[in-house]
Short mmCIF file of C-alpha atoms in Angstrom, two decimals:
data_model
loop_
_atom_site.label_atom_id
_atom_site.label_comp_id
_atom_site.label_asym_id
_atom_site.label_seq_id
_atom_site.Cartn_x
_atom_site.Cartn_y
_atom_site.Cartn_z
CA MET A 689 232.62 214.37 179.12
CA ARG A 690 235.81 212.39 180.17
CA LYS A 691 234.18 210.04 176.86
CA LYS A 692 234.35 213.39 174.72
CA TYR A 693 237.78 214.69 175.56
CA SER A 694 238.92 210.88 175.45
CA MET A 695 238.56 209.51 172.04
CA ILE A 696 238.73 213.23 170.82
CA ASN A 697 242.72 212.29 172.24
CA MET A 698 242.36 209.43 171.30
CA LEU A 699 241.83 209.97 167.12
CA ALA A 700 243.63 212.74 167.27
CA GLY A 701 246.82 210.86 169.12
CA VAL A 702 246.71 207.81 166.11
CA GLY A 703 245.16 209.54 163.22
CA GLY A 704 248.66 211.45 163.32
CA GLN A 705 250.86 209.10 164.61
CA THR A 706 249.90 206.78 162.08
CA LEU A 707 250.91 209.42 159.04
CA ASN A 708 253.39 209.51 161.03
CA MET A 709 254.48 206.42 160.78
CA LEU A 710 254.40 205.84 157.18
CA MET A 711 256.58 209.09 156.70
CA LEU A 712 259.29 207.84 159.17
CA PHE A 713 258.89 204.46 157.55
CA ILE A 714 259.86 206.08 154.04
CA SER A 715 262.76 208.50 155.69
CA ARG A 716 264.22 204.88 156.96
CA MET A 717 264.32 203.47 153.60
CA VAL A 718 265.91 207.14 152.25
CA PHE A 719 268.56 207.02 155.22
CA ILE A 720 269.52 203.54 154.68
CA ARG A 721 270.05 204.52 151.21
CA TYR A 722 271.65 207.58 151.03
CA LEU A 723 273.49 206.67 154.57
CA SER A 724 275.71 203.53 155.80
CA THR A 725 274.46 201.37 158.89
CA ALA A 726 277.07 203.28 160.79
CA TYR A 727 275.05 206.07 161.11
CA LEU A 728 271.85 203.81 162.53
CA GLY A 729 274.43 202.88 165.21
CA VAL A 730 275.42 205.89 166.14
CA ASP A 731 271.75 207.67 166.04
CA GLY A 732 271.09 204.95 168.23
CA LEU A 733 273.64 205.18 170.73
CA PHE A 734 272.87 208.38 171.10
CA THR A 735 269.45 208.73 171.83
CA GLU A 736 269.90 205.96 174.34
CA VAL A 737 272.76 208.06 175.93
CA LEU A 738 270.99 211.20 176.61
CA GLY A 739 268.19 209.45 177.42
CA MET A 740 270.74 207.76 180.55
CA LEU A 741 270.86 212.07 181.03
CA ASN A 742 266.87 212.08 180.99
CA LEU A 743 267.46 210.15 184.15
CA ALA A 744 267.81 213.77 186.08
CA GLU A 745 263.89 214.32 184.77
CA LEU A 746 263.41 212.18 188.13
CA GLY A 747 259.56 211.91 187.56
CA ILE A 748 259.15 215.39 188.37
CA GLY A 749 256.41 215.48 185.55
CA SER A 750 254.20 212.62 186.71
CA ALA A 751 254.37 213.61 189.80
CA MET A 752 253.09 217.03 189.11
CA ILE A 753 250.43 215.69 186.38
CA PHE A 754 249.03 214.09 189.71
CA SER A 755 249.35 217.02 192.41
CA MET A 756 246.75 219.34 189.48
CA TYR A 757 244.19 216.90 188.63
CA ARG A 758 242.23 217.87 191.92
CA PRO A 759 242.46 221.21 191.43
CA VAL A 760 241.52 221.33 187.95
CA ALA A 761 238.34 219.12 188.97
CA LEU A 762 237.45 221.86 191.35
CA GLU A 763 238.95 224.93 188.72
CA ASP A 764 241.22 226.41 191.90
CA HIS A 765 243.07 228.59 189.07
CA GLU A 766 245.29 229.85 191.76
CA GLN A 767 246.70 226.40 192.71
CA ILE A 768 247.36 225.75 189.39
CA ALA A 769 249.20 228.15 188.24
CA ARG A 770 251.51 227.82 191.60
CA LEU A 771 251.82 224.35 190.41
CA MET A 772 253.52 225.45 187.16
CA ASN A 773 255.23 227.89 188.67
CA LEU A 774 256.95 225.35 190.68
CA TYR A 775 257.17 222.70 187.54
CA LYS A 776 258.92 225.41 185.26
CA ILE A 777 261.26 225.91 187.81
CA LEU A 778 262.46 222.52 188.62
CA TYR A 779 262.49 221.47 184.28
CA ARG A 780 264.66 224.86 183.76
CA CYS A 781 266.93 222.54 186.89
CA VAL A 782 266.46 219.61 184.69
CA ALA A 783 267.55 221.18 181.07
CA ALA A 784 270.72 222.95 182.89
CA PHE A 785 271.99 218.97 184.51
CA VAL A 786 271.52 217.48 181.22
CA MET A 787 273.52 219.97 179.26
CA LEU A 788 276.05 220.22 181.69
CA ALA A 789 276.36 216.56 182.34
CA GLY A 790 276.43 215.82 179.02
CA LEU A 791 279.06 218.34 177.78
CA CYS A 792 281.20 215.94 180.92
CA LEU A 793 280.66 212.74 178.71
CA MET A 794 281.58 214.32 175.34
CA PRO A 795 285.44 213.31 175.70
CA PHE A 796 284.38 209.23 176.40
CA LEU A 797 282.06 208.82 173.12
CA GLU A 798 284.25 209.43 170.46
CA GLY A 799 287.47 206.96 171.27
CA MET A 800 284.76 204.06 172.02
CA LEU A 801 282.36 204.70 169.22
CA LYS A 802 285.93 204.35 166.66
CA ASP A 803 286.35 200.90 168.26
CA ARG A 804 283.43 199.59 167.03
CA GLY A 805 282.57 200.75 163.34
CA GLY A 806 282.54 204.26 164.07
CA ALA A 807 285.72 205.30 162.53
CA GLU A 808 283.90 206.47 159.25
CA ILE A 809 281.83 208.94 160.17
CA GLU A 810 283.23 212.88 160.65
CA HIS A 811 281.81 215.49 163.18
CA LEU A 812 281.37 212.85 165.45
CA GLN A 813 281.47 215.41 168.97
CA LEU A 814 279.26 217.97 166.40
CA ILE A 815 276.98 215.20 165.89
CA TYR A 816 276.21 214.72 169.45
CA LEU A 817 276.60 217.84 170.61
CA LEU A 818 273.14 218.51 168.37
CA TYR A 819 271.55 215.59 170.28
CA LEU A 820 272.14 217.58 173.45
CA VAL A 821 270.87 220.63 172.41
CA GLN A 822 268.05 219.01 171.35
CA SER A 823 267.98 217.23 174.92
CA SER A 824 267.83 219.85 177.33
CA SER A 825 266.03 222.27 174.86
CA SER A 826 262.92 220.35 174.99
CA TYR A 827 262.55 220.87 178.71
CA LEU A 828 262.62 224.89 178.88
CA LEU A 829 258.96 225.04 177.39
CA SER A 830 257.56 221.45 177.92
CA TYR A 831 256.39 221.89 181.09
CA LYS A 832 253.05 223.95 179.48
CA ASN A 833 252.51 220.26 178.33
CA SER A 834 251.15 219.06 181.52
CA ILE A 835 248.48 221.45 182.06
CA LEU A 836 246.35 220.20 178.66
CA LEU A 837 247.10 216.69 179.93
CA ALA A 838 245.02 217.91 183.49
CA TYR A 839 242.42 219.33 181.68
CA GLN A 840 242.27 216.53 179.18
CA LYS A 841 243.31 218.70 176.18
CA ALA A 842 246.70 216.11 174.57
CA TYR A 843 245.21 216.56 171.74
CA ILE A 844 245.91 219.72 171.21
CA ARG A 845 249.44 218.68 171.44
CA LEU A 846 248.96 216.08 169.46
CA LEU A 847 247.89 218.28 166.66
CA TRP A 848 250.62 220.44 166.39
CA GLU A 849 253.08 217.29 167.44
CA GLN A 850 252.30 215.84 163.94
CA VAL A 851 252.10 218.86 161.72
CA PHE A 852 255.45 219.38 163.05
CA LYS A 853 256.50 216.18 162.63
CA LEU A 854 255.25 215.29 159.24
CA VAL A 855 257.56 218.52 158.20
CA GLN A 856 260.74 217.70 160.46
CA ILE A 857 260.44 214.47 157.98
CA ILE A 858 259.76 215.99 154.46
CA GLY A 859 262.45 218.02 155.31
CA GLN A 860 264.94 215.23 156.36
CA ILE A 861 264.47 213.22 153.24
CA ILE A 862 265.04 216.44 151.12
CA VAL A 863 267.86 216.84 152.67
CA LEU A 864 269.37 213.34 152.96
CA ILE A 865 268.96 212.85 148.88
CA LEU A 866 269.91 216.03 148.23
CA THR A 867 273.15 216.32 150.00
CA GLY A 868 273.32 212.82 152.10
CA ASN A 869 274.32 214.95 154.99
CA PHE A 870 273.47 214.05 157.99
CA ILE A 871 274.30 216.64 160.40
CA LEU A 872 271.35 218.94 158.21
CA TYR A 873 268.94 215.93 159.13
CA LEU A 874 269.89 216.36 162.85
CA VAL A 875 269.20 220.15 162.38
CA ILE A 876 266.26 219.94 160.86
CA GLN A 877 264.99 217.60 163.83
CA MET A 878 266.26 219.42 166.11
CA ILE A 879 263.94 222.60 165.13
CA ALA A 880 260.63 221.04 164.38
CA GLN A 881 261.27 219.72 167.75
CA PHE A 882 261.43 222.69 169.75
CA MET A 883 259.33 223.96 167.40
CA ILE A 884 256.29 222.04 168.76
CA ASN A 885 256.93 223.37 172.24
CA VAL A 886 256.48 226.70 171.14
CA ALA A 887 253.74 226.34 169.37
CA VAL A 888 252.04 224.46 172.91
CA SER A 889 253.19 227.42 174.58
CA ILE A 890 251.86 229.93 172.64
CA GLY A 891 248.85 228.51 172.72
CA VAL A 892 248.43 227.85 176.74
CA ASP A 893 248.95 231.42 177.52
CA LYS A 894 246.40 232.53 175.50
CA ASP A 895 244.42 230.07 176.76
CA TYR A 896 245.42 230.12 180.49
CA PRO A 897 245.75 233.29 181.19
CA TYR A 898 245.58 233.26 184.56
CA LEU A 899 248.81 231.39 184.80
CA LYS A 900 251.13 234.62 184.66
CA GLU A 901 248.93 236.38 187.29
CA CYS A 902 250.30 234.53 189.78
CA ARG A 903 253.97 234.68 190.41
CA GLN A 904 253.69 232.60 194.45
CA PHE A 905 254.61 228.58 194.38
CA PRO A 906 252.57 225.73 196.41
CA SER A 907 252.79 225.86 200.11
CA ARG A 908 255.84 224.27 202.56
CA ALA A 909 253.11 221.90 203.26
CA GLU A 910 252.29 220.65 199.70
CA CYS A 911 256.24 221.04 198.23
CA ARG A 912 256.50 218.19 200.95
CA HIS A 913 254.48 216.06 199.61
CA ILE A 914 255.59 216.77 195.54
CA VAL A 915 258.96 216.32 196.49
CA LYS A 916 257.90 213.06 198.22
CA ASN A 917 256.11 212.01 195.17
CA ILE A 918 258.90 212.88 193.11
CA GLY A 919 261.37 210.67 195.49
CA ALA A 920 259.61 207.97 194.58
CA MET A 921 258.76 208.87 191.16
CA SER A 922 262.61 208.77 191.17
CA MET A 923 263.31 205.48 191.74
CA HIS A 924 260.51 204.26 189.02
CA ARG A 925 262.37 206.84 186.66
CA LEU A 926 265.98 204.97 187.32
CA ALA A 927 264.69 201.78 185.85
CA THR A 928 262.35 203.24 183.31
CA VAL A 929 265.90 204.87 182.16
CA ILE A 930 267.94 201.55 182.27
CA VAL A 931 266.07 198.99 181.17
CA SER A 932 264.93 201.33 177.98
CA SER A 933 268.38 203.30 177.48
CA THR A 934 270.92 200.62 177.95
CA ASP A 935 270.05 197.71 175.20
CA ASN A 936 272.27 199.94 173.00
CA MET A 937 275.03 200.90 174.95
CA ILE A 938 275.58 197.09 175.65
CA MET A 939 275.20 195.99 171.49
CA THR A 940 277.42 198.57 170.68
CA ALA A 941 280.38 197.67 173.42
CA TYR A 942 280.17 193.87 173.17
CA ILE A 943 278.95 193.48 169.60
CA GLY A 944 279.16 196.44 167.37
CA LEU A 945 277.41 199.82 165.33
CA THR A 946 276.78 197.42 163.00
CA THR A 947 273.99 195.14 165.01
CA VAL A 948 273.01 198.07 166.68
CA GLY A 949 271.95 199.54 163.31
CA MET A 950 270.10 196.29 162.05
CA TYR A 951 268.66 196.62 165.75
CA SER A 952 267.29 200.06 165.59
CA ASN A 953 265.39 199.02 162.52
CA TYR A 954 263.31 196.57 164.13
CA ARG A 955 262.74 199.16 166.87
CA LEU A 956 262.00 201.97 164.78
CA VAL A 957 258.98 199.50 163.67
CA ILE A 958 258.61 198.59 167.78
CA SER A 959 258.66 201.96 168.71
CA GLY A 960 256.09 203.45 166.09
CA ILE A 961 253.51 200.62 167.12
CA ASN A 962 254.12 201.42 170.66
CA ASN A 963 253.56 205.21 170.25
CA LEU A 964 250.86 204.68 168.37
CA LEU A 965 248.85 202.58 170.93
CA GLY A 966 250.38 204.42 173.42
CA LYS A 967 248.28 207.27 171.80
CA VAL A 968 245.28 204.98 172.53
CA ALA A 969 246.73 204.19 176.17
CA SER A 970 247.12 207.87 176.74
CA ALA A 971 243.81 209.77 175.32
CA PHE A 972 242.65 208.06 178.32
CA ALA A 973 245.05 209.61 181.07
CA GLY A 974 243.38 212.95 182.05
CA SER A 975 240.03 211.54 182.14
CA ILE A 976 241.66 208.52 184.55
CA GLY A 977 242.56 211.07 186.31
CA ASN A 978 239.73 213.11 187.12
CA LEU A 979 238.04 209.61 187.50
CA CYS A 980 239.85 208.70 190.27
CA ALA A 981 239.87 212.56 191.80
CA THR A 982 235.91 211.93 191.85
CA GLU A 983 234.13 208.94 191.39
CA GLU A 984 234.32 205.26 194.21
CA SER A 985 236.71 202.31 193.71
CA ASP A 986 234.18 200.38 192.49
CA LYS A 987 233.69 202.56 190.26
CA VAL A 988 237.38 203.16 189.17
CA TYR A 989 237.50 198.99 189.23
CA GLU A 990 234.76 199.38 186.56
CA VAL A 991 236.43 201.54 184.39
CA TYR A 992 239.64 200.08 184.81
CA ARG A 993 238.40 196.31 184.14
CA VAL A 994 237.05 197.77 180.17
CA LEU A 995 240.43 199.59 179.42
CA ASP A 996 242.69 196.72 180.69
CA PHE A 997 240.58 194.46 178.05
CA SER A 998 241.49 196.83 175.56
CA MET A 999 245.03 196.88 175.84
CA PHE A 1000 244.87 193.47 175.44
CA LEU A 1001 242.98 193.29 172.29
CA LEU A 1002 245.29 195.65 170.63
CA PHE A 1003 248.55 194.33 172.17
CA GLY A 1004 247.36 191.18 171.87
CA TYR A 1005 246.63 191.23 168.05
CA VAL A 1006 249.63 192.79 167.68
CA THR A 1007 252.22 190.77 169.12
CA GLY A 1008 250.87 187.57 167.04
CA GLY A 1009 251.10 189.43 164.06
CA LEU A 1010 254.17 190.92 165.03
CA ALA A 1011 255.68 187.12 165.51
CA LEU A 1012 254.64 186.35 162.56
CA LEU A 1013 255.38 188.60 159.69
CA PHE A 1014 258.57 191.33 161.77
CA ASN A 1015 260.97 189.39 159.30
CA ALA A 1016 259.03 189.39 156.47
CA PHE A 1017 258.08 192.73 156.79
CA ILE A 1018 262.00 194.16 157.25
CA ARG A 1019 262.77 192.45 154.51
CA ILE A 1020 260.61 194.28 151.93
CA TRP A 1021 261.40 197.15 153.78
CA CYS A 1022 264.80 197.24 154.48
CA GLY A 1023 266.20 193.77 152.40
CA GLU A 1024 267.85 190.33 153.06
CA GLY A 1025 270.64 192.10 155.19
CA TYR A 1026 268.82 193.53 157.59
CA LEU A 1027 267.59 190.50 159.16
CA PHE A 1028 267.48 189.18 162.50
CA SER A 1029 267.67 185.44 163.46
CA THR A 1030 263.42 183.63 164.76
CA THR A 1031 265.44 183.34 167.84
CA VAL A 1032 266.04 187.23 168.46
CA VAL A 1033 262.39 187.96 167.10
CA MET A 1034 260.53 186.29 169.11
CA MET A 1035 262.43 188.08 172.18
CA MET A 1036 261.61 191.18 170.79
CA VAL A 1037 257.89 190.10 170.48
CA ILE A 1038 257.64 188.41 173.83
CA GLN A 1039 259.55 191.99 175.09
CA PHE A 1040 257.25 194.13 173.55
CA TYR A 1041 254.04 192.13 174.27
CA LEU A 1042 254.95 192.45 178.36
CA ALA A 1043 255.19 195.80 178.34
CA GLY A 1044 252.51 196.32 176.37
CA MET A 1045 249.88 194.72 178.98
CA ARG A 1046 252.10 196.97 181.37
CA GLN A 1047 250.08 200.00 180.07
CA ILE A 1048 246.59 200.50 181.63
CA ASN A 1049 248.11 199.72 185.50
CA LEU A 1050 250.44 201.99 184.99
CA GLN A 1051 247.92 205.05 183.76
CA PHE A 1052 245.73 204.17 186.81
CA ARG A 1053 248.83 204.68 188.95
CA SER A 1054 250.36 207.51 187.97
CA ALA A 1055 246.47 208.62 188.51
CA MET A 1056 245.92 207.69 191.29
CA GLY A 1057 249.69 208.55 192.55
CA LEU A 1058 250.63 205.76 193.90
CA PHE A 1059 254.20 206.23 193.36
CA TRP A 1060 255.42 206.00 196.76
CA GLU A 1061 253.83 201.88 197.13
CA ASP A 1062 256.49 200.15 194.75
CA ARG A 1063 259.37 202.64 195.08
CA TYR A 1064 261.69 199.34 195.24
CA LYS A 1065 260.67 197.43 192.73
CA ALA A 1066 262.15 199.78 190.42
CA VAL A 1067 265.70 199.24 191.87
CA PHE A 1068 265.00 195.32 191.73
CA GLU A 1069 264.17 196.20 188.01
CA ALA A 1070 266.98 198.30 187.35
CA ALA A 1071 269.86 196.13 188.94
CA ILE A 1072 267.88 192.84 187.30
CA ASN A 1073 267.51 194.08 184.17
CA LEU A 1074 271.78 195.68 184.05
CA ILE A 1075 273.54 192.37 185.43
CA ALA A 1076 271.43 190.12 183.38
CA SER A 1077 271.46 191.81 180.14
CA LEU A 1078 275.15 191.74 180.90
CA PHE A 1079 276.16 188.21 181.95
CA LEU A 1080 274.05 186.73 178.68
CA VAL A 1081 274.81 189.55 175.97
CA ARG A 1082 278.67 187.45 175.38
CA ARG A 1083 276.92 184.11 175.50
CA TYR A 1084 273.83 184.99 173.32
CA GLY A 1085 274.59 188.50 171.68
CA VAL A 1086 271.24 190.59 171.15
CA ALA A 1087 268.99 187.62 172.56
CA GLY A 1088 270.67 187.55 175.60
CA VAL A 1089 270.80 191.55 176.36
CA ILE A 1090 266.55 191.73 175.16
CA GLY A 1091 266.53 188.28 177.82
CA GLY A 1092 267.95 190.30 180.47
CA THR A 1093 264.62 193.04 179.96
CA ILE A 1094 262.20 189.91 179.80
CA ILE A 1095 263.78 188.91 182.82
CA SER A 1096 263.92 191.80 185.24
CA THR A 1097 259.79 192.70 184.28
CA LEU A 1098 258.47 188.94 185.31
CA THR A 1099 260.78 189.32 188.45
CA THR A 1100 259.18 192.59 189.48
CA CYS A 1101 256.88 194.44 186.85
CA PHE A 1102 254.67 191.77 186.19
CA TRP A 1103 253.66 190.57 189.91
CA MET A 1104 253.83 194.23 191.52
CA GLU A 1105 252.50 196.95 189.58
CA PRO A 1106 248.98 195.22 189.69
CA TYR A 1107 249.90 194.57 193.14
CA VAL A 1108 250.09 197.43 194.46
CA LEU A 1109 247.38 199.13 192.29
CA ILE A 1110 245.08 196.94 192.91
CA ARG A 1111 245.71 196.55 196.76
CA TYR A 1112 246.17 200.52 197.64
CA GLY A 1113 244.98 202.06 194.51
CA ILE A 1114 241.32 199.77 193.98
CA GLN A 1115 241.46 198.38 198.15
CA THR A 1116 238.04 197.21 197.98
CA ASP A 1117 237.22 193.15 197.62
CA TRP A 1118 241.52 193.24 196.93
CA LEU A 1119 242.78 189.63 196.84
CA ARG A 1120 240.42 188.15 194.71
CA ARG A 1121 240.80 191.26 192.24
CA LEU A 1122 244.37 190.08 192.07
CA VAL A 1123 243.48 186.50 191.65
CA LYS A 1124 241.20 187.38 188.93
CA TYR A 1125 243.72 189.53 187.16
CA PHE A 1126 246.50 187.00 186.42
CA VAL A 1127 244.47 183.67 185.65
CA ASP A 1128 242.53 186.84 182.93
CA TYR A 1129 246.50 187.62 182.22
CA GLY A 1130 247.24 183.83 182.00
CA MET A 1131 244.00 183.05 179.43
CA ARG A 1132 244.68 186.20 177.73
CA THR A 1133 248.86 184.88 177.23
CA ALA A 1134 247.38 181.36 175.89
CA SER A 1135 244.44 182.53 173.39
CA VAL A 1136 247.35 185.14 171.29
CA CYS A 1137 249.60 181.97 171.41
CA ALA A 1138 246.59 179.79 169.81
CA ALA A 1139 245.77 182.40 167.50
CA TYR A 1140 249.20 182.99 166.49
CA GLY A 1141 250.25 179.11 166.43
CA ALA A 1142 246.30 178.88 164.29
CA ALA A 1143 248.12 181.57 162.01
CA TYR A 1144 251.41 179.79 161.52
CA MET A 1145 250.80 176.73 161.14
CA LEU A 1146 247.97 177.89 158.01
CA CYS A 1147 250.60 180.58 156.67
CA ARG A 1148 253.94 178.88 156.84
CA GLY A 1149 255.99 180.58 154.66
CA PHE A 1150 253.61 181.78 153.11
CA ALA A 1151 254.53 185.39 154.27
CA ASP A 1152 258.24 185.18 152.73
CA HIS A 1153 256.56 185.39 149.18
CA GLY A 1154 256.98 189.35 148.40
CA LEU A 1155 254.20 191.78 149.81
CA PHE A 1156 251.40 189.71 148.16
CA GLY A 1157 252.04 187.43 150.59
CA PHE A 1158 252.51 189.40 153.25
CA VAL A 1159 249.26 191.54 153.00
CA GLY A 1160 247.88 187.72 152.41
CA SER A 1161 249.04 186.39 155.62
CA GLY A 1162 248.27 189.30 157.56
CA MET A 1163 244.60 189.45 156.68
CA LEU A 1164 244.34 185.51 156.93
CA TYR A 1165 245.93 186.12 160.81
CA THR A 1166 243.02 189.04 162.04
CA VAL A 1167 240.35 186.73 160.65
CA ILE A 1168 242.02 184.19 162.90
CA PHE A 1169 242.37 186.15 166.11
CA ALA A 1170 239.10 188.10 165.67
CA ALA A 1171 236.74 184.73 165.82
CA VAL A 1172 238.96 182.78 168.42
CA MET A 1173 238.88 186.03 170.79
CA LEU A 1174 234.92 186.10 169.40
CA VAL A 1175 234.58 183.21 170.70
CA LEU A 1176 236.62 182.93 174.47
CA TYR A 1177 235.70 186.33 175.16
CA GLY A 1178 232.60 187.49 173.30
CA ARG A 1179 230.09 186.76 176.42
CA THR A 1180 232.66 188.69 179.24
CA PRO A 1181 231.54 191.79 181.20
CA GLU A 1182 234.40 194.13 178.92
CA PHE A 1183 233.21 192.36 175.27
CA LYS A 1184 229.74 193.10 175.61
CA TYR A 1185 230.85 196.79 176.87
CA PHE A 1186 232.23 197.75 173.72
CA VAL A 1187 229.40 195.97 172.17
CA GLN A 1188 226.97 198.38 173.74
CA MET A 1189 228.85 201.01 173.16
CA ALA A 1190 228.63 200.36 169.30
CA ALA A 1191 225.24 200.22 169.72
CA ASN A 1192 224.18 203.36 171.15
CA LYS A 1193 226.95 205.43 169.38
CA ARG A 1194 224.57 203.63 165.83
CA LYS A 1195 221.85 204.89 167.46
CA LYS A 1196 222.78 208.61 168.37
CA ALA A 1197 224.31 208.46 164.59
CA GLY A 1198 220.48 207.07 163.26
CA GLY A 1199 219.04 209.82 165.52
CA GLY A 1200 221.09 212.66 163.68
CA HIS A 1201 220.65 211.37 160.61
CA ALA A 1202 217.08 211.03 161.10
#
């Protein structure tokens, strides 16, 4: 059953995200044509400012979803309803805080933007207010997503998300072409995001009527345990917000909105890919939670190894492809004037790879509730990232900001997250398994570099020759990457697992056909 729900979640997420990525790229082309680069900078900056305010969420969602895995496995409806009642109250408090804190920031943003290329943009405070309303209102109903995740039915949320996202993007394209009005563009975005949560809320109320029948909250002991997890997660949340939501702010302060606008195009591509691959990883979230709640550690470790290898194949393939083709794609999509240097691009690619290779570790950490064990890691990560980025941006610009993130990841997350997971989660034979993890990580990174290096030597300069060169280089790289992976990993248990799974699927399909 876990495999079935994981596959449904993955297909719904990947299919919808692929369509949305295509529409987003078309939307960005229209955006660039009808609005100035400064608007891209404003979009990136306000998104990250509100990302900082979302620190108020404190990791409540992760802690609450972890608390629901066992009662869901036991079908304890009363306990589920009590947890949801607590979740609702906490998220309403977060919504109120985000709105109030955001309003307090309004007087300071306009002056900073006008000093850095934002003078040409009218109604800056209204634009910021629209972003703020969208961010704070998202907490009013989104708590109901948790029960879908706990029941391994994230695909329901994903399907509604894809429907309204598609309507949103089409509406935004039409508005830009007909009016060129950025405010209307944001209004459509705000309405679409709110409607996603409304649709999910209605569906949850219908499918889980017992949620409305209970008005009680968890016991004091349970609340203390949840608060402890939230306290630990708040540190992780702090690190995530500082690491992910300060780059544009630092660039705006030291470099300017035009550069932030250029950077946002690259970030859109990376975010789109991360969202796409993230749908694959998150499709297993509910199943991993159920697995960790019901199975022994050896079985958990076996599944972990397979999923970690699968994420390596996905992120490794995309990493080499980005290193080879990123600037060629931006040139085709946005034009020559929107390109960064090869050095900056390679820094982005390294950051992407390091973040991608953490995905399964983070999924298992949340499923096992290992929030407390590495709480201080998050504090050091945030501090190192901020200090390093501020120090390096003065000399190296955009590359320095990204370099600060890479340094903070390598000095904290890179080694601490697998250590905590294997030491405190898997536990059995943890030291040998931890050493194996790092040996595998080094070998996998070397194999990605080898595939990229071979493709680079064969495709040097060819990818820059328009769409034909781009597609041809991508196809050649794919063949090279597949060959390298097959030679190096074709005999591993993880690779054989996928081969066996594919064989079983074909056998079932053949039997059904007969």
